[in-house]
PDB file of C-alpha atoms in Angstrom:
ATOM      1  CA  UNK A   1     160.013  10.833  73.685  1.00  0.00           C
ATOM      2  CA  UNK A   2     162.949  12.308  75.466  1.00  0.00           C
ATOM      3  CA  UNK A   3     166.211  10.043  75.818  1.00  0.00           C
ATOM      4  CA  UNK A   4     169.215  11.016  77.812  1.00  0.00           C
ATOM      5  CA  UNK A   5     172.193   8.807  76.682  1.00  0.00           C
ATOM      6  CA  UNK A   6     175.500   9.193  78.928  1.00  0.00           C
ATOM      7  CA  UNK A   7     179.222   7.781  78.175  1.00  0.00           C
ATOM      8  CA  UNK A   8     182.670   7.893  79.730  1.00  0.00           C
ATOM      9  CA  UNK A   9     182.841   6.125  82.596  1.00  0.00           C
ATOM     10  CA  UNK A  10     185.494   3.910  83.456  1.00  0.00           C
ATOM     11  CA  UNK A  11     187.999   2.820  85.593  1.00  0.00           C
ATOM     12  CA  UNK A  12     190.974   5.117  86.522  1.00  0.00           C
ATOM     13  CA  UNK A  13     193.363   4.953  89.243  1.00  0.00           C
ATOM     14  CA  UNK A  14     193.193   7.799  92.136  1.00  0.00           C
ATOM     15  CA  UNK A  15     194.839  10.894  90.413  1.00  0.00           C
ATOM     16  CA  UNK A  16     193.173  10.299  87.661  1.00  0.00           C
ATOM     17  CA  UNK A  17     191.431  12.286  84.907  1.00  0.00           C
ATOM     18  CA  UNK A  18     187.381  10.948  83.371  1.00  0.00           C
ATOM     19  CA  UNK A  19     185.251  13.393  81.204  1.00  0.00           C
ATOM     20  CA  UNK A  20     181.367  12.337  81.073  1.00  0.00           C
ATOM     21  CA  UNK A  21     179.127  13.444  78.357  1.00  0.00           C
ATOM     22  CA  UNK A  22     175.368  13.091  78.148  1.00  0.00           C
ATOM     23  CA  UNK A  23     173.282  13.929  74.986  1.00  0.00           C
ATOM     24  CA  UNK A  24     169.994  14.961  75.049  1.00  0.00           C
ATOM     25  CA  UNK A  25     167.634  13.523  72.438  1.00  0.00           C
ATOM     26  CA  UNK A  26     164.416  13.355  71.189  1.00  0.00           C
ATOM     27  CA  UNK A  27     160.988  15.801  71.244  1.00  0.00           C
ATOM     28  CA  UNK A  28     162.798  18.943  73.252  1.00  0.00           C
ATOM     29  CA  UNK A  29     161.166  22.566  73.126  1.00  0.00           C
ATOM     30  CA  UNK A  30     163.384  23.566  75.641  1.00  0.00           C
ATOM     31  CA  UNK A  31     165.840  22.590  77.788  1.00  0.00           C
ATOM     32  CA  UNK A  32     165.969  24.848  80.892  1.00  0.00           C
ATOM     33  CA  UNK A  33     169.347  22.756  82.867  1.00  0.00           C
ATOM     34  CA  UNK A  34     170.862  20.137  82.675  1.00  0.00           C
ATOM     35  CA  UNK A  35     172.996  18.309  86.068  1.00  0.00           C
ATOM     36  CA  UNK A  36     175.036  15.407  87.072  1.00  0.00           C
ATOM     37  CA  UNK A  37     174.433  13.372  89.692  1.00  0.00           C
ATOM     38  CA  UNK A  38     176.228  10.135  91.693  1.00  0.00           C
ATOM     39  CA  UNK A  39     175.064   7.278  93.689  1.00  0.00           C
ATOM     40  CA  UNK A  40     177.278   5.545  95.295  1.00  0.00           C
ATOM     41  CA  UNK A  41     176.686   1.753  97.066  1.00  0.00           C
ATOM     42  CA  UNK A  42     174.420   1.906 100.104  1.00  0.00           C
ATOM     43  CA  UNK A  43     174.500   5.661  99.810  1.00  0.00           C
ATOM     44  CA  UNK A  44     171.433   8.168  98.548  1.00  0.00           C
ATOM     45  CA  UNK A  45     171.801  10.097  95.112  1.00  0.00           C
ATOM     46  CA  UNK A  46     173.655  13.155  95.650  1.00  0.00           C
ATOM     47  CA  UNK A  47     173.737  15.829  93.589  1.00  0.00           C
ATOM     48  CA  UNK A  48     177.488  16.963  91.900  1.00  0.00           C
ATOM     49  CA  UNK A  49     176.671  19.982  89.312  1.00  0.00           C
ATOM     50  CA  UNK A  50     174.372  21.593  87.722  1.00  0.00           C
ATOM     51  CA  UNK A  51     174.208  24.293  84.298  1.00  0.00           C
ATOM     52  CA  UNK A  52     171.352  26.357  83.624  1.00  0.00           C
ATOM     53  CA  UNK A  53     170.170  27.022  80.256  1.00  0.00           C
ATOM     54  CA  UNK A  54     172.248  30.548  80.779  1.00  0.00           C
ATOM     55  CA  UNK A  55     175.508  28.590  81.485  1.00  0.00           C
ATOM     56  CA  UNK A  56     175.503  29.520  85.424  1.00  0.00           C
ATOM     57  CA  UNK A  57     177.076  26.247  87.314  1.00  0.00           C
ATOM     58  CA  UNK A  58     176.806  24.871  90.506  1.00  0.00           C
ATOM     59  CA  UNK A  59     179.524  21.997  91.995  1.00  0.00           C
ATOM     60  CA  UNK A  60     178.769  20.542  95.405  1.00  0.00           C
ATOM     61  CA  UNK A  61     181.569  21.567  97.971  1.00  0.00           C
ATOM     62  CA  UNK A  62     182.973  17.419  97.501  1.00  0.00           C
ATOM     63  CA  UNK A  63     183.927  18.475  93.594  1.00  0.00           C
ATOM     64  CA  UNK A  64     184.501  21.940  93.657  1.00  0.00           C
ATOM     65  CA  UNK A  65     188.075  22.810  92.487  1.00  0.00           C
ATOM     66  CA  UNK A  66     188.225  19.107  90.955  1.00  0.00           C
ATOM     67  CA  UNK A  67     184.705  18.724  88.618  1.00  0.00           C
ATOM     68  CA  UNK A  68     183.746  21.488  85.855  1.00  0.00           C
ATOM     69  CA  UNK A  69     180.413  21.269  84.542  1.00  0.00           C
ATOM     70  CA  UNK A  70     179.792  22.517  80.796  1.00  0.00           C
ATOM     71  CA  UNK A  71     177.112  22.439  78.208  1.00  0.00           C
ATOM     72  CA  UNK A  72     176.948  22.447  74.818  1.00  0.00           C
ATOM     73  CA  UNK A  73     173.503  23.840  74.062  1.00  0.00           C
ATOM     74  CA  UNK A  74     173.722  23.699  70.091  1.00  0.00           C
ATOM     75  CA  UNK A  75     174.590  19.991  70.505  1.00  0.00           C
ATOM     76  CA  UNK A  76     171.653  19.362  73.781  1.00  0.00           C
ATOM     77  CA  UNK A  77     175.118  17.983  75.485  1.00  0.00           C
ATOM     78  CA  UNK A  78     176.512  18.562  78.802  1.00  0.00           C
ATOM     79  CA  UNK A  79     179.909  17.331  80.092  1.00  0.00           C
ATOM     80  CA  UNK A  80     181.418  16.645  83.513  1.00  0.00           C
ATOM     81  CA  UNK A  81     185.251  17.058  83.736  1.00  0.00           C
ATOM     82  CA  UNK A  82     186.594  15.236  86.557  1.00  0.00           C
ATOM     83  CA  UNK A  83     189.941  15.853  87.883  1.00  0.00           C
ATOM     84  CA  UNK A  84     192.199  14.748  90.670  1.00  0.00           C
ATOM     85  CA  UNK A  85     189.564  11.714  91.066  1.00  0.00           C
ATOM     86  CA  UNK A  86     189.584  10.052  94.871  1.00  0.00           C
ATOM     87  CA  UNK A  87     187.753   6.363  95.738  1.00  0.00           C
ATOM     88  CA  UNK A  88     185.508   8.280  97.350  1.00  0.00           C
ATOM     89  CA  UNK A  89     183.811   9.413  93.333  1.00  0.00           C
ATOM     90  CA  UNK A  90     182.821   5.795  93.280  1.00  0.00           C
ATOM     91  CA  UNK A  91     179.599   5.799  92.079  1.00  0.00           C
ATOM     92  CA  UNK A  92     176.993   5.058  89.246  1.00  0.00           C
ATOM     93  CA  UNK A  93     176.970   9.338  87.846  1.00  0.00           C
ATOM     94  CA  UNK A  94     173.886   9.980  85.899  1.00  0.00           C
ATOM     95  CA  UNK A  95     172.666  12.985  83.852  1.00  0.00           C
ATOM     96  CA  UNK A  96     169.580  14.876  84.448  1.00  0.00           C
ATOM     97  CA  UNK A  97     167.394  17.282  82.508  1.00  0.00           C
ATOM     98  CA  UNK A  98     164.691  19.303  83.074  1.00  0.00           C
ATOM     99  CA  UNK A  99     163.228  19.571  79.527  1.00  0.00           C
ATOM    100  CA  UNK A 100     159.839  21.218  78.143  1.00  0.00           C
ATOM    101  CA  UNK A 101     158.615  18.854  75.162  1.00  0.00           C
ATOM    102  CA  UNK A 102     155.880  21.291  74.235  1.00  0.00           C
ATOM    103  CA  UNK A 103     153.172  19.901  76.071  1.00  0.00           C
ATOM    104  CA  UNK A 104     152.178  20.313  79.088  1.00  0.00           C
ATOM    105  CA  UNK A 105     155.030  21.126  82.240  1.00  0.00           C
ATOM    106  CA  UNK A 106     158.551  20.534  82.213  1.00  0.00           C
ATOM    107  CA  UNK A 107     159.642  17.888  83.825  1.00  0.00           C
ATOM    108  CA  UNK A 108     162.771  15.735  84.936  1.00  0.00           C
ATOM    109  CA  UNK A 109     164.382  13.022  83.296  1.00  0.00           C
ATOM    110  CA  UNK A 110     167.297  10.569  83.627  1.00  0.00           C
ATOM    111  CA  UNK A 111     169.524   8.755  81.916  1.00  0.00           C
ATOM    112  CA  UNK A 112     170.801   5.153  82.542  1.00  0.00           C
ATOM    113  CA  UNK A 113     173.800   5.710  84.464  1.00  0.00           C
ATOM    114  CA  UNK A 114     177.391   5.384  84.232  1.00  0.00           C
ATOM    115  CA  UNK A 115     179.587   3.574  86.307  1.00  0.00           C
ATOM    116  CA  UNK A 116     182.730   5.679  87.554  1.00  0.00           C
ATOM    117  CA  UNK A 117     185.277   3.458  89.772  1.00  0.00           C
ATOM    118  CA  UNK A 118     188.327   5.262  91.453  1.00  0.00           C
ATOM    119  CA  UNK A 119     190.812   2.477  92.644  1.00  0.00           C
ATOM    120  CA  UNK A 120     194.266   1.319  92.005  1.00  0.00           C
TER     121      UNK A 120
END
């Protein structure tokens, strides 16, 4: 079994500063990325970074400049360093993997979420 645990969340006032981690547990052969993503109330899950297993990053245009995506691969960890945080973060952020166990494909899994509020 593969089990993606996040932390960090909070609430911080607009201006603010939150660092999300998510570690990646359990029967992993590989892990070929790993990504953050938001959902915000009434609103569809967006995506907000992603980090290959080469440590090449993607931000979506609303973060970049503000969010910095890193991994730890040694440690099956990756981090999301928000910055300069608006109300407009809001949202339940949740980690994502794409992980080969060994058998079979690779496939896509999810942690639990973490709620982020920006408000003062």
């Amino acid at each position: 079994q593969v089990q993606l645990v996040e932390s960090g969340g909070g609430l911080v006032q607009p201006g603010g500063s939150l660092r999300l981690s998510c570690i990646v547990s359990g029967t992993i052969f590989r892990i070929n990325g790993m990504g953050w993503y938001r959902q915000a109330p009434g609103k569809q899950r967006e995506l907000v970074a992603i980090v290959t297993s080469g440590g090449s990053t993607n931000h979506a245009d609303s973060v970049k400049g503000r969010f910095t995506i890193s991994s730890d691969n040694a440690k099956n960890t990756v981090y999301l360093q928000m910055n300069s945080l608006k109300p407009e973060d809001t949202a339940v952020y949740y980690c994502n993997a794409e992980i080969y166990t060994g058998y079979g494909r690779a496939r896509n899994y999810w942690g639990q979420g973490t709620q982020v509020t920006v408000s003062s």
